[in-house]
mmCIF file of C-alpha atoms in Angstrom:
data_model
loop_
_atom_site.group_PDB
_atom_site.id
_atom_site.type_symbol
_atom_site.label_atom_id
_atom_site.label_comp_id
_atom_site.label_asym_id
_atom_site.label_seq_id
_atom_site.Cartn_x
_atom_site.Cartn_y
_atom_site.Cartn_z
ATOM 1 C CA MET S 1 4.454 1.942 -15.254
ATOM 2 C CA SER S 2 4.338 0.939 -18.849
ATOM 3 C CA GLU S 3 0.561 0.266 -19.456
ATOM 4 C CA ALA S 4 -0.370 3.497 -17.267
ATOM 5 C CA GLU S 5 1.950 5.162 -19.492
ATOM 6 C CA ASN S 6 0.798 3.408 -22.329
ATOM 7 C CA ASP S 7 -2.842 4.246 -21.184
ATOM 8 C CA ARG S 8 -1.591 7.486 -21.071
ATOM 9 C CA ALA S 9 -3.190 7.785 -17.589
ATOM 10 C CA GLU S 10 -3.278 10.586 -14.993
ATOM 11 C CA ARG S 11 -2.594 8.684 -11.911
ATOM 12 C CA VAL S 12 -1.361 4.688 -12.149
ATOM 13 C CA THR S 13 -4.372 2.928 -10.400
ATOM 14 C CA ALA S 14 -5.309 -0.680 -9.221
ATOM 15 C CA GLU S 15 -6.235 -1.843 -13.036
ATOM 16 C CA HIS S 16 -2.412 -0.867 -14.028
ATOM 17 C CA LEU S 17 -1.170 -2.603 -11.577
ATOM 18 C CA MET S 18 -3.231 -5.536 -12.322
ATOM 19 C CA LEU S 19 -2.756 -5.780 -16.018
ATOM 20 C CA SER S 20 1.682 -5.312 -15.156
ATOM 21 C CA LEU S 21 1.002 -8.369 -13.317
ATOM 22 C CA LEU S 22 -0.444 -10.975 -16.311
ATOM 23 C CA ARG S 23 2.359 -9.337 -19.381
ATOM 24 C CA ALA S 24 5.435 -9.674 -16.640
ATOM 25 C CA PRO S 25 7.691 -12.709 -17.257
ATOM 26 C CA ALA S 26 7.209 -14.199 -14.180
ATOM 27 C CA VAL S 27 5.561 -17.329 -12.047
ATOM 28 C CA THR S 28 2.637 -14.898 -10.800
ATOM 29 C CA ALA S 29 1.883 -13.791 -14.794
ATOM 30 C CA SER S 30 1.547 -18.388 -15.425
ATOM 31 C CA LEU S 31 -0.545 -18.792 -12.867
ATOM 32 C CA LEU S 32 -2.676 -15.358 -13.900
ATOM 33 C CA ALA S 33 -2.647 -17.442 -17.014
ATOM 34 C CA ASP S 34 -3.252 -20.458 -15.968
ATOM 35 C CA SER S 35 -6.369 -19.823 -14.191
ATOM 36 C CA GLY S 36 -7.775 -18.350 -17.276
ATOM 37 C CA VAL S 37 -7.493 -13.932 -16.196
ATOM 38 C CA LEU S 38 -6.880 -12.795 -18.875
ATOM 39 C CA PRO S 39 -6.134 -8.901 -19.507
ATOM 40 C CA GLU S 40 -8.787 -8.219 -21.790
ATOM 41 C CA ASP S 41 -11.449 -9.894 -18.789
ATOM 42 C CA VAL S 42 -9.648 -7.135 -16.453
ATOM 43 C CA ARG S 43 -10.510 -4.180 -18.579
ATOM 44 C CA ASP S 44 -13.412 -5.100 -18.702
ATOM 45 C CA GLU S 45 -14.270 -6.235 -15.244
ATOM 46 C CA PHE S 46 -12.524 -2.891 -14.099
ATOM 47 C CA ALA S 47 -14.226 -0.661 -16.829
ATOM 48 C CA GLN S 48 -18.136 -1.978 -15.685
ATOM 49 C CA ALA S 49 -17.057 -1.303 -12.222
ATOM 50 C CA ARG S 50 -16.430 2.375 -13.065
ATOM 51 C CA ARG S 51 -19.585 2.439 -15.011
ATOM 52 C CA ARG S 52 -21.084 1.176 -11.752
ATOM 53 C CA ALA S 53 -19.731 3.727 -9.562
ATOM 54 C CA GLY S 54 -16.595 2.304 -8.591
ATOM 55 C CA LEU S 55 -18.968 -1.029 -6.884
ATOM 56 C CA THR S 56 -17.215 -4.292 -7.559
ATOM 57 C CA GLN S 57 -20.141 -7.138 -8.713
ATOM 58 C CA SER S 58 -20.404 -8.308 -4.950
ATOM 59 C CA GLU S 59 -21.884 -5.480 -3.784
ATOM 60 C CA VAL S 60 -24.539 -4.722 -6.800
ATOM 61 C CA ASP S 61 -25.951 -8.566 -5.284
ATOM 62 C CA ALA S 62 -25.851 -6.805 -2.633
ATOM 63 C CA LEU S 63 -27.867 -4.632 -2.720
ATOM 64 C CA SER S 64 -29.471 -6.417 -4.667
ATOM 65 C CA GLY S 65 -30.283 -8.827 -1.979
ATOM 66 C CA LEU S 66 -31.636 -4.493 -0.604
ATOM 67 C CA GLY S 67 -34.515 -4.256 -3.616
ATOM 68 C CA ILE S 68 -31.646 -1.869 -5.033
ATOM 69 C CA ASP S 69 -31.917 -2.671 -8.981
ATOM 70 C CA LEU S 70 -28.983 -0.833 -9.745
ATOM 71 C CA PRO S 71 -28.320 -1.436 -13.456
ATOM 72 C CA SER S 72 -31.551 -0.136 -13.862
ATOM 73 C CA ILE S 73 -30.229 2.900 -11.970
ATOM 74 C CA VAL S 74 -27.341 2.885 -14.032
ATOM 75 C CA SER S 75 -29.281 2.465 -17.082
ATOM 76 C CA ARG S 76 -31.371 5.959 -16.224
ATOM 77 C CA ILE S 77 -28.587 8.166 -15.125
ATOM 78 C CA GLU S 78 -27.454 7.494 -18.313
ATOM 79 C CA ALA S 79 -30.268 8.116 -20.428
ATOM 80 C CA THR S 80 -30.585 11.723 -18.666
ATOM 81 C CA HIS S 81 -26.310 12.239 -18.797
ATOM 82 C CA GLY S 82 -24.890 9.750 -21.490
ATOM 83 C CA PRO S 83 -22.418 6.894 -21.335
ATOM 84 C CA ASP S 84 -20.424 6.119 -18.283
ATOM 85 C CA ALA S 85 -22.011 9.305 -16.193
ATOM 86 C CA LEU S 86 -20.619 8.088 -12.886
ATOM 87 C CA ALA S 87 -17.768 7.343 -14.112
ATOM 88 C CA ALA S 88 -14.941 9.432 -12.998
ATOM 89 C CA PRO S 89 -13.333 11.707 -15.920
ATOM 90 C CA LYS S 90 -10.854 9.731 -17.139
ATOM 91 C CA ARG S 91 -8.238 12.495 -18.314
ATOM 92 C CA ARG S 92 -5.746 11.928 -20.222
ATOM 93 C CA ARG S 93 -1.997 13.578 -19.638
ATOM 94 C CA PRO S 94 -0.152 14.654 -21.928
ATOM 95 C CA HIS S 95 3.540 11.775 -23.208
ATOM 96 C CA LEU S 96 6.038 12.543 -21.695
ATOM 97 C CA PRO S 97 8.003 9.533 -21.206
ATOM 98 C CA GLY S 98 10.018 8.698 -18.584
ATOM 99 C CA SER S 99 7.777 11.859 -16.206
ATOM 100 C CA HIS S 100 6.158 11.050 -12.590
ATOM 101 C CA ILE S 101 3.065 9.201 -12.543
ATOM 102 C CA PRO S 102 1.851 9.757 -9.025
ATOM 103 C CA PHE S 103 -0.357 6.410 -8.040
ATOM 104 C CA ALA S 104 -3.828 6.449 -6.968
ATOM 105 C CA ASP S 105 -4.697 5.816 -3.452
ATOM 106 C CA GLU S 106 -5.583 2.183 -4.328
ATOM 107 C CA ALA S 107 -3.224 0.928 -6.163
ATOM 108 C CA LYS S 108 -0.614 2.780 -3.029
ATOM 109 C CA ASN S 109 -3.017 0.623 -0.536
ATOM 110 C CA ILE S 110 -2.092 -2.451 -2.988
ATOM 111 C CA LEU S 111 1.882 -1.143 -2.584
ATOM 112 C CA THR S 112 1.078 -0.667 1.263
ATOM 113 C CA ASN S 113 -0.880 -4.226 1.290
ATOM 114 C CA ALA S 114 2.585 -6.082 -0.744
ATOM 115 C CA LEU S 115 5.204 -4.578 1.353
ATOM 116 C CA VAL S 116 2.481 -6.036 4.745
ATOM 117 C CA GLN S 117 2.862 -9.123 3.033
ATOM 118 C CA ALA S 118 7.024 -9.044 2.207
ATOM 119 C CA LYS S 119 7.058 -9.016 6.089
ATOM 120 C CA GLU S 120 4.516 -11.837 7.329
ATOM 121 C CA ASN S 121 6.704 -14.011 5.199
ATOM 122 C CA ARG S 122 10.020 -12.932 6.055
ATOM 123 C CA ASP S 123 10.878 -12.225 2.941
ATOM 124 C CA ARG S 124 13.874 -8.908 1.946
ATOM 125 C CA HIS S 125 11.836 -7.696 -1.243
ATOM 126 C CA ILE S 126 8.829 -6.743 -2.343
ATOM 127 C CA SER S 127 8.158 -9.345 -5.105
ATOM 128 C CA ASP S 128 5.051 -9.963 -8.535
ATOM 129 C CA HIS S 129 3.625 -12.596 -5.646
ATOM 130 C CA HIS S 130 3.522 -9.812 -2.749
ATOM 131 C CA PHE S 131 1.386 -7.752 -4.938
ATOM 132 C CA LEU S 132 -1.095 -10.677 -6.498
ATOM 133 C CA LEU S 133 -1.731 -11.604 -1.970
ATOM 134 C CA ALA S 134 -2.332 -7.903 -1.613
ATOM 135 C CA MET S 135 -4.779 -7.881 -4.389
ATOM 136 C CA ALA S 136 -6.619 -11.441 -3.527
ATOM 137 C CA ALA S 137 -6.718 -9.651 0.271
ATOM 138 C CA ALA S 138 -7.686 -6.774 0.496
ATOM 139 C CA PRO S 139 -11.871 -6.122 -0.793
ATOM 140 C CA GLY S 140 -12.274 -4.601 -4.484
ATOM 141 C CA VAL S 141 -12.519 -5.157 -8.268
ATOM 142 C CA PRO S 142 -8.998 -7.136 -8.087
ATOM 143 C CA ALA S 143 -9.695 -9.359 -5.423
ATOM 144 C CA GLN S 144 -13.511 -10.371 -7.098
ATOM 145 C CA ILE S 145 -11.607 -10.948 -10.808
ATOM 146 C CA LEU S 146 -8.849 -13.274 -9.057
ATOM 147 C CA ALA S 147 -11.945 -15.195 -7.095
ATOM 148 C CA GLU S 148 -13.761 -15.490 -10.380
ATOM 149 C CA HIS S 149 -10.818 -17.731 -11.233
ATOM 150 C CA GLY S 150 -9.831 -19.648 -8.165
ATOM 151 C CA LEU S 151 -7.465 -17.241 -7.116
ATOM 152 C CA THR S 152 -8.495 -16.371 -3.354
ATOM 153 C CA TYR S 153 -5.811 -14.958 -0.882
ATOM 154 C CA THR S 154 -5.826 -18.733 0.351
ATOM 155 C CA ALA S 155 -5.804 -20.145 -3.092
ATOM 156 C CA VAL S 156 -2.587 -18.625 -3.837
ATOM 157 C CA LEU S 157 -1.210 -18.897 -0.892
ATOM 158 C CA ARG S 158 -0.967 -22.195 -0.538
ATOM 159 C CA HIS S 159 0.207 -21.389 -3.937
ATOM 160 C CA PHE S 160 3.808 -19.862 -3.895
ATOM 161 C CA ALA S 161 3.967 -22.191 -0.498
ATOM 162 C CA LYS S 162 3.598 -24.961 -2.918
ATOM 163 C CA ALA S 163 6.249 -23.591 -4.872
ATOM 164 C CA GLY S 164 8.303 -22.761 -2.272
#
């Protein structure tokens, strides 16, 4: 995964998978670009989620509805413990071209769900649109980013059904 290699990341994450889709020369990249999904927005939204201990904006809004002011809590924690105190430490691995980078659990789930999408569509291989469907189907930051741009699971499924 070139995105993970470029970040010198310890693991391939959902963020890396999503960024790879944006850069791929495929129909999926066009759909994402036409919908206004930009690499810098993806990186920013994942950074914000890491700052919130991985919570999506929808989860923050739900907590707010219960009277929990998460932005205030995060600010107080960061005032005491420093910026990004709730984020998992970002480990950098030595750059070893061609070496295997393991997948984080969230990325493994996307891979598994992409396989499910391919099987449900009776496709004989997994392609980029299966990854996009998998991201749109599962709760989390990728689905939130996609939904903010009108790319819900149903919308993505409809798009690829039309594209045939």
